[in-house]
Structures are given as structure tokens and as C-alpha cells.
Amino acid sequence: MTAEEFVARLDEANQAVLRRLEPDATLKPEVSGALTVTNLLKVALKNEIEATEIAARWLVGTSDVEVKMAFARQAGDEAKHYRMIADRLRALGFDPHSFDPLAPGYGPLFQYLDTLKTTVERVAAGQFTREAIAVVKNRQFIEFCERAGDRETAAMYRDVIEPDERYHHELGRTLLLRLATTPETQEAATRAARRTLELADELQKKALATAGIHHAPGC
């Protein structure tokens, strides 16, 4: 199939999986303590630093200038989000310098993404699919913040972070149209996207079983 047909089908398959998830049970991460905006933002710090680092690792691993710039843009945005979230935590009375988001180690999704070797796999998993997941998670987190009466955090995500994630997803779409042009590259992209969704679903189920946590933001 053409690259245009393939990307449309991959997007449809991704969205079908995301739609099947219950609205209040989508992609639940581990959270220590009560379900509060502060504790969910601490989860967000880990998500953002992992997203920053994986984009930076991939940036130096490709010679394709367009891809380099896409990963550079994403790394910069995720680092910006980290700083914004840290500032918001400080305003909420929590010192972000007292907290190491990577103390428990890198998460399973980061570890999987770090195994991907080809550019088409990285774009399909890290930008096209993971950022689509982030849009869903961020939308739910915004709703959670509004119900909790934290309009400032909701606005930060609605006005800055979520638009950035949507842009990363669209960058992934643009790159896939150029990269996923053969049966081999299309199969590799499909496999990477599917595994990304599977890992996110596994993390959701684990967190629901162990902590009943939901609404944490994406990256």
C-alpha cells in the first residue's frame, strides 16, 4: 500500500485501541500516596524526563537531518514541560529538588523504546503512537484538575503541554509518510506501534490492580 494509506490505517488502528479503553481507566501509572494533583504531577516529571532522554538518544543515532530536527524539537519541548511541571509543584508547596523521578529506574515503555534500532520504528512508536497516548492521558488529567479545582494546572496542560504533544504526533505522521514506503518498513512500524500500545495497556492494568490509580498525565 502507499505510505498515505498505511499511515491512515495505522492511525485508525491506534485510535481503535485507545477508544476501547474505559475513560476513567486509561493508562493508569504508578503513583505513591493519595490521588492528588501533586502526586500525579510527580508521575508527570518521570514521564517528561524519560521522553526527553529517549528523544535525545535517538537524535544522535540518526543521520537524517529532518528526523534529527524532529527529535530535537521533541526533546526541547519535553524538557520545557519538565521545568513547567517542577515550577507548578513548587507553587503547590512541593519542592521538586527533593524528589528524584528516576530513583525507581526507567519504566518498561522507556526500556522498550530504547531497544528500537531503525528510524521508522522509533518514529512510529515514540512520536506517532506514544504521543497519541499522551493526548488521551492529558485530556483526562485536565478534566481531573478541573474537578479538583486546580484551574492553573489544567490551563498549563490545555494551553501548552497538550498542543505540544499533538504537534509531536503530527511530526511523526509527516515523517512516516516519508519513511514507511515499503512492506518491510510498514511492518516494522506496525510492530513498534502495536507493542507501544500493549506496554501502555499492561502498565494500566498493573497500576489499577496495585494502586487503583488513574488520570496521570502523559508526555
Coordinates of N, CA and C in Angstrom, one line a residue:
M1 N 0.8 -1.2 0.0 CA 0.0 0.0 0.0 C 0.9 1.2 0.0
T2 N 0.3 2.4 -0.4 CA 1.1 3.6 -0.4 C 1.3 4.0 1.1
A3 N 2.3 4.9 1.2 CA 2.6 5.5 2.6 C 1.4 6.2 3.2
E4 N 0.6 6.9 2.3 CA -0.6 7.6 2.8 C -1.6 6.6 3.3
E5 N -1.8 5.5 2.6 CA -2.8 4.5 3.0 C -2.3 3.8 4.3
F6 N -1.0 3.6 4.4 CA -0.5 2.9 5.5 C -0.7 3.7 6.8
V7 N -0.3 5.0 6.7 CA -0.3 5.9 7.9 C -1.8 6.0 8.3
A8 N -2.7 6.2 7.4 CA -4.1 6.3 7.7 C -4.6 5.0 8.5
R9 N -4.2 3.9 8.0 CA -4.6 2.6 8.6 C -4.0 2.5 10.0
L10 N -2.7 2.8 10.1 CA -2.0 2.7 11.4 C -2.7 3.7 12.4
D11 N -3.0 4.9 12.0 CA -3.7 5.8 12.9 C -5.1 5.3 13.3
E12 N -5.8 4.7 12.4 CA -7.1 4.1 12.7 C -7.0 3.0 13.7
A13 N -6.0 2.1 13.5 CA -5.8 1.0 14.5 C -5.4 1.5 15.8
N14 N -4.5 2.5 15.9 CA -4.1 3.1 17.2 C -5.4 3.7 17.9
Q15 N -6.1 4.5 17.2 CA -7.3 5.1 17.8 C -8.3 4.1 18.2
A16 N -8.5 3.0 17.5 CA -9.4 2.0 17.9 C -9.0 1.4 19.3
V17 N -7.7 1.2 19.5 CA -7.3 0.7 20.8 C -7.6 1.7 21.9
L18 N -7.2 2.9 21.6 CA -7.4 4.0 22.6 C -8.9 4.1 22.9
R19 N -9.8 4.0 22.0 CA -11.2 4.2 22.2 C -11.8 3.0 23.0
R20 N -11.2 1.9 22.9 CA -11.7 0.7 23.7 C -11.5 0.8 25.2
L21 N -10.5 1.6 25.6 CA -10.2 1.8 27.0 C -11.2 2.6 27.7
E22 N -11.6 2.2 28.9 CA -12.6 2.9 29.6 C -12.1 4.3 29.9
P23 N -12.9 5.3 29.8 CA -12.5 6.7 30.0 C -11.8 6.9 31.4
D24 N -12.3 6.3 32.4 CA -11.7 6.5 33.7 C -10.6 5.5 34.1
A25 N -10.2 4.7 33.1 CA -9.2 3.7 33.4 C -8.1 3.7 32.3
T26 N -7.9 4.8 31.7 CA -7.0 4.8 30.6 C -5.5 5.0 31.1
L27 N -4.7 4.0 30.8 CA -3.3 4.1 31.0 C -2.9 4.6 32.4
K28 N -3.2 3.9 33.4 CA -3.0 4.3 34.8 C -1.6 4.0 35.2
P29 N -0.8 5.0 35.6 CA 0.6 4.7 36.0 C 0.6 4.5 37.5
E30 N 1.8 4.2 38.0 CA 2.0 4.0 39.5 C 2.1 5.4 40.1
V31 N 1.4 5.6 41.2 CA 1.5 6.8 42.0 C 1.7 6.5 43.4
S32 N 2.6 7.1 44.1 CA 2.9 6.9 45.5 C 2.0 7.9 46.3
G33 N 1.1 7.3 47.2 CA 0.3 8.2 48.0 C -1.1 8.4 47.4
A34 N -1.8 9.4 47.9 CA -3.1 9.7 47.6 C -3.2 10.2 46.1
L35 N -4.4 10.1 45.5 CA -4.6 10.5 44.2 C -4.9 12.0 44.2
T36 N -3.8 12.8 44.1 CA -3.9 14.3 44.1 C -3.2 14.8 42.9
V37 N -3.4 16.1 42.6 CA -2.7 16.8 41.5 C -1.2 16.7 41.8
T38 N -0.8 17.0 43.0 CA 0.6 17.0 43.3 C 1.3 15.6 43.0
N39 N 0.7 14.6 43.5 CA 1.3 13.2 43.2 C 1.2 12.8 41.8
L40 N 0.2 13.2 41.1 CA 0.1 13.0 39.6 C 1.2 13.8 38.9
L41 N 1.4 15.0 39.3 CA 2.5 15.8 38.7 C 3.9 15.2 38.9
K42 N 4.0 14.5 40.0 CA 5.3 13.8 40.3 C 5.5 12.7 39.3
V43 N 4.4 12.0 39.0 CA 4.5 11.0 37.9 C 4.8 11.6 36.6
A44 N 4.2 12.8 36.3 CA 4.5 13.5 35.1 C 5.9 13.9 34.9
L45 N 6.6 14.2 36.0 CA 8.0 14.5 35.9 C 8.8 13.3 35.4
K46 N 8.5 12.1 35.8 CA 9.2 11.0 35.3 C 8.9 10.8 33.8
N47 N 7.6 10.9 33.5 CA 7.2 10.8 32.1 C 8.0 11.8 31.2
E48 N 8.1 13.0 31.7 CA 8.8 14.0 30.9 C 10.3 13.8 30.7
I49 N 10.9 13.4 31.8 CA 12.4 13.2 31.7 C 12.7 12.0 30.8
E50 N 11.8 11.0 30.9 CA 12.1 9.8 30.0 C 11.8 10.2 28.6
A51 N 10.8 11.0 28.3 CA 10.5 11.4 26.9 C 11.7 12.3 26.4
T52 N 12.2 13.1 27.3 CA 13.3 14.0 26.9 C 14.5 13.1 26.5
E53 N 14.8 12.2 27.4 CA 16.0 11.4 27.2 C 16.0 10.5 26.0
I54 N 14.8 9.8 25.7 CA 14.7 8.9 24.6 C 14.8 9.7 23.3
A55 N 14.2 10.9 23.2 CA 14.3 11.7 22.0 C 15.8 12.1 21.8
A56 N 16.5 12.5 22.9 CA 17.9 12.9 22.8 C 18.8 11.7 22.3
R57 N 18.5 10.5 22.9 CA 19.3 9.4 22.4 C 19.1 9.1 21.0
W58 N 17.9 9.2 20.5 CA 17.6 8.9 19.1 C 18.1 10.1 18.2
L59 N 18.1 11.3 18.7 CA 18.7 12.4 18.0 C 20.1 12.1 17.5
V60 N 20.9 11.6 18.4 CA 22.3 11.4 18.0 C 22.5 10.1 17.2
G61 N 21.4 9.3 17.1 CA 21.6 8.0 16.4 C 21.1 8.0 15.0
T62 N 20.7 9.2 14.4 CA 20.3 9.2 13.1 C 21.1 10.2 12.3
S63 N 21.3 10.0 11.0 CA 22.0 10.9 10.2 C 21.0 11.7 9.3
D64 N 19.7 11.4 9.4 CA 18.6 12.1 8.7 C 18.4 13.4 9.3
V65 N 18.7 14.5 8.7 CA 18.6 15.8 9.3 C 17.1 16.2 9.7
E66 N 16.2 15.8 8.9 CA 14.8 16.1 9.2 C 14.4 15.4 10.5
V67 N 14.8 14.1 10.6 CA 14.5 13.4 11.8 C 15.2 13.9 13.0
K68 N 16.5 14.3 12.8 CA 17.2 14.9 13.9 C 16.5 16.1 14.4
M69 N 16.0 17.0 13.5 CA 15.3 18.2 14.0 C 14.0 17.9 14.7
A70 N 13.3 16.8 14.2 CA 12.1 16.4 14.9 C 12.3 15.9 16.3
F71 N 13.4 15.1 16.5 CA 13.7 14.6 17.8 C 14.2 15.8 18.7
A72 N 15.0 16.7 18.1 CA 15.5 17.8 18.8 C 14.3 18.7 19.3
R73 N 13.3 18.9 18.5 CA 12.1 19.7 18.9 C 11.4 19.0 20.0
Q74 N 11.3 17.7 19.9 CA 10.6 17.0 20.9 C 11.4 17.0 22.3
A75 N 12.7 16.8 22.2 CA 13.5 16.8 23.4 C 13.4 18.1 24.1
G76 N 13.4 19.2 23.3 CA 13.3 20.5 23.9 C 12.0 20.8 24.5
D77 N 10.9 20.3 23.9 CA 9.6 20.5 24.4 C 9.4 19.7 25.7
E78 N 9.9 18.5 25.7 CA 9.7 17.7 26.9 C 10.5 18.3 28.1
A79 N 11.7 18.8 27.8 CA 12.4 19.4 28.9 C 11.7 20.7 29.4
K80 N 11.1 21.4 28.5 CA 10.3 22.6 28.8 C 9.2 22.2 29.7
H81 N 8.5 21.1 29.4 CA 7.4 20.6 30.2 C 7.9 20.2 31.6
Y82 N 9.0 19.6 31.6 CA 9.6 19.2 33.0 C 9.7 20.4 33.8
R83 N 10.3 21.5 33.3 CA 10.5 22.7 34.1 C 9.2 23.3 34.5
M84 N 8.2 23.3 33.6 CA 6.9 23.9 33.9 C 6.3 23.1 35.0
I85 N 6.3 21.8 35.0 CA 5.7 21.0 36.0 C 6.4 21.2 37.3
A86 N 7.8 21.2 37.3 CA 8.5 21.5 38.5 C 8.1 22.8 39.2
D87 N 8.0 23.8 38.3 CA 7.5 25.1 38.9 C 6.1 25.1 39.4
R88 N 5.3 24.3 38.8 CA 3.9 24.2 39.3 C 3.9 23.4 40.6
L89 N 4.7 22.4 40.7 CA 4.8 21.6 42.0 C 5.3 22.6 43.1
R90 N 6.3 23.4 42.8 CA 6.8 24.4 43.8 C 5.7 25.3 44.3
A91 N 4.8 25.7 43.3 CA 3.7 26.6 43.7 C 2.7 25.9 44.5
L92 N 2.6 24.6 44.4 CA 1.7 23.8 45.2 C 2.3 23.4 46.5
G93 N 3.5 23.8 46.8 CA 4.1 23.5 48.1 C 5.0 22.3 48.2
F94 N 5.3 21.8 47.0 CA 6.2 20.6 47.0 C 7.5 21.0 46.3
D95 N 8.7 20.7 47.0 CA 10.0 21.0 46.4 C 10.4 19.9 45.4
P96 N 10.5 20.2 44.1 CA 10.8 19.2 43.2 C 12.3 18.8 43.3
H97 N 13.1 19.6 43.9 CA 14.5 19.2 44.1 C 14.7 18.1 45.2
S98 N 13.6 17.8 46.0 CA 13.6 16.8 47.0 C 13.2 15.4 46.4
F99 N 12.9 15.4 45.1 CA 12.4 14.2 44.5 C 13.1 13.8 43.3
D100 N 13.6 12.6 43.2 CA 14.3 12.1 42.0 C 13.3 11.2 41.3
P101 N 12.8 11.6 40.1 CA 11.8 10.9 39.4 C 12.3 9.6 38.8
L102 N 13.6 9.5 38.7 CA 14.2 8.3 38.1 C 14.8 7.3 39.2
A103 N 14.5 7.6 40.4 CA 15.0 6.8 41.5 C 14.6 5.3 41.4
P104 N 13.3 5.0 41.0 CA 12.9 3.7 40.8 C 13.4 3.0 39.5
G105 N 14.1 3.8 38.7 CA 14.6 3.3 37.4 C 13.7 3.6 36.3
Y106 N 14.2 3.4 35.1 CA 13.4 3.7 33.9 C 12.2 2.7 33.8
G107 N 11.1 3.2 33.3 CA 9.9 2.4 33.1 C 10.0 1.4 31.9
P108 N 9.1 0.4 31.9 CA 9.1 -0.6 30.8 C 9.0 0.0 29.4
L109 N 8.2 1.0 29.3 CA 8.0 1.6 28.0 C 9.3 2.3 27.5
F110 N 9.9 3.0 28.4 CA 11.2 3.6 28.0 C 12.2 2.5 27.6
Q111 N 12.3 1.5 28.4 CA 13.2 0.4 28.1 C 13.0 -0.3 26.8
Y112 N 11.7 -0.4 26.4 CA 11.3 -0.9 25.1 C 11.8 0.0 24.0
L113 N 11.4 1.3 24.1 CA 11.7 2.3 23.1 C 13.2 2.3 22.9
D114 N 14.0 2.2 24.0 CA 15.4 2.2 23.8 C 16.0 1.1 23.1
T115 N 15.3 0.0 22.8 CA 15.7 -1.1 22.1 C 15.5 -0.9 20.6
L116 N 14.7 0.0 20.2 CA 14.4 0.2 18.8 C 15.6 0.7 18.0
K117 N 15.9 0.2 16.9 CA 17.1 0.5 16.2 C 16.9 1.3 14.9
T118 N 15.7 1.1 14.3 CA 15.5 1.8 13.0 C 14.7 3.1 13.2
T119 N 14.9 4.0 12.3 CA 14.2 5.3 12.4 C 12.7 5.1 12.3
V120 N 12.3 4.3 11.4 CA 10.8 4.1 11.1 C 10.2 3.6 12.4
E121 N 10.8 2.6 13.1 CA 10.3 2.1 14.3 C 10.2 3.2 15.4
R122 N 11.3 3.9 15.5 CA 11.3 5.0 16.5 C 10.2 6.0 16.3
V123 N 10.1 6.4 15.1 CA 9.0 7.4 14.8 C 7.7 6.9 15.0
A124 N 7.4 5.6 14.6 CA 6.1 5.0 14.8 C 5.7 4.8 16.2
A125 N 6.7 4.4 17.0 CA 6.5 4.1 18.4 C 6.5 5.4 19.3
G126 N 7.6 6.2 19.1 CA 7.8 7.3 20.0 C 7.1 8.5 19.7
Q127 N 6.9 8.9 18.5 CA 6.2 10.1 18.2 C 4.7 9.8 17.7
F128 N 4.6 9.0 16.8 CA 3.2 8.8 16.3 C 2.3 8.1 17.3
T129 N 2.8 7.1 18.0 CA 1.9 6.3 18.9 C 2.0 6.8 20.3
R130 N 3.2 7.0 20.9 CA 3.3 7.4 22.3 C 2.6 8.8 22.5
E131 N 2.8 9.6 21.5 CA 2.2 11.0 21.7 C 0.7 11.0 21.5
A132 N 0.2 10.0 20.7 CA -1.3 9.9 20.7 C -1.8 9.4 22.0
I133 N -1.1 8.5 22.7 CA -1.4 8.1 24.0 C -1.4 9.3 25.0
A134 N -0.4 10.1 24.9 CA -0.2 11.3 25.7 C -1.4 12.2 25.6
V135 N -1.9 12.4 24.4 CA -3.0 13.3 24.2 C -4.2 12.8 25.0
V136 N -4.5 11.4 25.0 CA -5.6 10.9 25.7 C -5.4 11.1 27.2
K137 N -4.2 10.8 27.7 CA -3.9 10.9 29.1 C -4.0 12.4 29.6
N138 N -3.5 13.3 28.8 CA -3.5 14.7 29.2 C -5.0 15.2 29.2
R139 N -5.8 14.8 28.3 CA -7.2 15.2 28.3 C -7.9 14.8 29.6
Q140 N -7.6 13.6 30.0 CA -8.2 13.1 31.3 C -7.6 13.8 32.5
F141 N -6.3 14.1 32.4 CA -5.7 14.8 33.5 C -6.3 16.2 33.6
I142 N -6.5 16.9 32.5 CA -7.1 18.2 32.5 C -8.5 18.2 33.2
E143 N -9.3 17.2 32.9 CA -10.6 17.0 33.5 C -10.5 16.8 35.0
F144 N -9.5 16.0 35.4 CA -9.3 15.7 36.8 C -8.9 17.0 37.5
C145 N -8.0 17.8 37.0 CA -7.6 19.0 37.6 C -8.8 20.0 37.7
E146 N -9.6 20.0 36.7 CA -10.8 20.9 36.8 C -11.7 20.5 37.9
R147 N -11.9 19.2 38.0 CA -12.8 18.7 39.1 C -12.2 19.0 40.5
A148 N -10.9 18.9 40.5 CA -10.2 19.2 41.8 C -10.1 20.7 42.1
G149 N -10.5 21.5 41.2 CA -10.5 23.0 41.4 C -9.1 23.6 41.1
D150 N -8.2 22.8 40.4 CA -6.9 23.4 40.1 C -6.9 23.8 38.7
R151 N -7.4 25.1 38.5 CA -7.5 25.6 37.1 C -6.2 26.0 36.5
E152 N -5.2 26.3 37.4 CA -3.9 26.7 36.8 C -3.2 25.5 36.2
T153 N -3.2 24.3 36.9 CA -2.6 23.2 36.3 C -3.3 22.7 35.0
A154 N -4.6 22.8 35.1 CA -5.4 22.4 33.9 C -5.1 23.3 32.7
A155 N -4.9 24.6 33.0 CA -4.6 25.6 31.9 C -3.2 25.3 31.3
M156 N -2.3 25.0 32.2 CA -0.9 24.7 31.8 C -0.9 23.5 30.8
Y157 N -1.7 22.5 31.1 CA -1.7 21.4 30.2 C -2.6 21.7 28.9
R158 N -3.7 22.4 29.1 CA -4.5 22.7 28.0 C -3.9 23.6 27.0
D159 N -3.2 24.6 27.5 CA -2.7 25.7 26.6 C -1.3 25.5 26.1
V160 N -0.5 24.6 26.8 CA 0.9 24.5 26.4 C 1.3 23.0 26.1
I161 N 1.1 22.2 27.1 CA 1.6 20.8 27.0 C 0.9 20.0 26.0
E162 N -0.4 19.9 26.1 CA -1.2 19.1 25.1 C -1.0 19.6 23.7
P163 N -1.0 20.9 23.4 CA -0.7 21.3 22.0 C 0.7 20.8 21.5
D164 N 1.7 20.8 22.4 CA 3.0 20.3 22.0 C 2.9 18.8 21.7
E165 N 2.2 18.1 22.5 CA 2.1 16.6 22.2 C 1.4 16.3 20.9
R166 N 0.4 17.1 20.6 CA -0.3 16.9 19.4 C 0.6 17.3 18.2
Y167 N 1.5 18.3 18.4 CA 2.4 18.6 17.3 C 3.4 17.5 17.1
H168 N 3.9 16.9 18.2 CA 4.8 15.8 18.1 C 4.2 14.6 17.3
H169 N 2.9 14.3 17.6 CA 2.2 13.3 16.9 C 2.2 13.6 15.4
E170 N 1.9 14.9 15.1 CA 1.8 15.2 13.7 C 3.2 15.2 13.0
L171 N 4.2 15.5 13.8 CA 5.6 15.3 13.2 C 5.8 13.9 12.9
G172 N 5.4 13.0 13.8 CA 5.5 11.6 13.5 C 4.8 11.2 12.2
R173 N 3.6 11.7 12.0 CA 2.8 11.4 10.8 C 3.5 11.8 9.6
T174 N 4.1 13.0 9.6 CA 4.8 13.6 8.5 C 6.0 12.7 8.1
L175 N 6.8 12.3 9.2 CA 7.9 11.5 8.9 C 7.6 10.1 8.4
L176 N 6.5 9.5 9.0 CA 6.1 8.2 8.5 C 5.7 8.2 7.0
L177 N 5.1 9.3 6.6 CA 4.8 9.4 5.2 C 6.0 9.3 4.3
R178 N 7.1 9.7 4.8 CA 8.4 9.6 4.0 C 9.1 8.3 4.2
L179 N 9.0 7.7 5.4 CA 9.8 6.6 5.8 C 9.1 5.2 5.6
A180 N 7.8 5.2 5.8 CA 7.1 3.9 5.7 C 6.6 3.7 4.3
T181 N 7.5 3.4 3.4 CA 7.1 3.3 1.9 C 7.2 1.9 1.4
T182 N 7.7 0.9 2.1 CA 7.9 -0.4 1.7 C 7.2 -1.4 2.6
P183 N 6.9 -2.6 2.1 CA 6.3 -3.6 3.1 C 7.1 -3.8 4.3
E184 N 8.4 -3.8 4.2 CA 9.3 -4.1 5.3 C 9.2 -2.9 6.3
T185 N 9.3 -1.7 5.9 CA 9.2 -0.6 6.8 C 7.8 -0.4 7.4
Q186 N 6.8 -0.7 6.6 CA 5.5 -0.7 7.2 C 5.2 -1.7 8.2
E187 N 5.8 -2.9 8.0 CA 5.6 -4.0 9.0 C 6.4 -3.6 10.3
A188 N 7.6 -3.0 10.2 CA 8.4 -2.6 11.3 C 7.6 -1.5 12.1
A189 N 7.1 -0.6 11.4 CA 6.3 0.5 12.1 C 5.1 -0.1 12.8
T190 N 4.4 -1.0 12.1 CA 3.2 -1.6 12.7 C 3.6 -2.3 14.0
R191 N 4.6 -3.1 13.9 CA 5.1 -3.9 15.1 C 5.4 -3.0 16.3
A192 N 6.1 -1.9 16.0 CA 6.6 -1.0 17.1 C 5.4 -0.3 17.7
A193 N 4.5 0.2 16.8 CA 3.3 0.9 17.4 C 2.4 -0.1 18.2
R194 N 2.2 -1.3 17.7 CA 1.4 -2.2 18.5 C 2.0 -2.6 19.8
R195 N 3.4 -2.7 19.9 CA 4.0 -3.1 21.1 C 3.9 -1.9 22.1
T196 N 4.0 -0.7 21.6 CA 3.9 0.5 22.4 C 2.6 0.6 23.1
L197 N 1.5 0.3 22.4 CA 0.2 0.3 22.9 C 0.0 -0.9 23.9
E198 N 0.6 -2.0 23.6 CA 0.5 -3.2 24.5 C 1.1 -2.9 25.8
L199 N 2.3 -2.3 25.8 CA 3.0 -1.9 27.0 C 2.2 -0.9 27.9
A200 N 1.7 0.1 27.2 CA 0.9 1.1 27.9 C -0.3 0.4 28.6
D201 N -1.0 -0.5 27.9 CA -2.1 -1.2 28.4 C -1.7 -2.1 29.6
E202 N -0.5 -2.7 29.5 CA 0.0 -3.6 30.6 C 0.2 -2.7 31.8
L203 N 0.8 -1.5 31.6 CA 1.1 -0.7 32.8 C -0.2 -0.2 33.4
Q204 N -1.2 0.1 32.6 CA -2.5 0.5 33.1 C -3.1 -0.6 34.0
K205 N -3.1 -1.8 33.5 CA -3.7 -2.9 34.3 C -2.9 -3.2 35.6
K206 N -1.6 -3.1 35.5 CA -0.8 -3.3 36.7 C -1.1 -2.2 37.8
A207 N -1.2 -1.0 37.3 CA -1.4 0.1 38.3 C -2.8 0.0 38.9
L208 N -3.8 -0.4 38.0 CA -5.1 -0.5 38.6 C -5.2 -1.6 39.6
A209 N -4.5 -2.7 39.4 CA -4.5 -3.8 40.3 C -3.8 -3.5 41.6
T210 N -2.7 -2.7 41.5 CA -1.9 -2.5 42.7 C -2.2 -1.2 43.5
A211 N -2.8 -0.2 42.7 CA -3.0 1.1 43.4 C -4.3 1.8 43.0
G212 N -5.0 1.3 42.0 CA -6.2 2.0 41.6 C -6.0 3.4 41.2
I213 N -4.9 3.6 40.5 CA -4.5 5.0 40.1 C -5.0 5.3 38.7
H214 N -5.4 6.5 38.5 CA -5.8 7.0 37.1 C -5.6 8.5 37.0
H215 N -5.7 8.9 35.7 CA -5.7 10.3 35.4 C -4.3 10.9 35.3
A216 N -3.2 10.1 35.4 CA -1.9 10.8 35.4 C -1.6 11.3 34.0
P217 N -1.0 12.4 33.9 CA -0.7 13.0 32.5 C 0.3 12.3 31.7
G218 N 0.3 12.5 30.4 CA 1.3 11.9 29.5 C 2.4 12.8 29.3
C219 N 3.2 12.5 28.2 CA 4.4 13.3 27.9 C 4.5 13.6 26.4

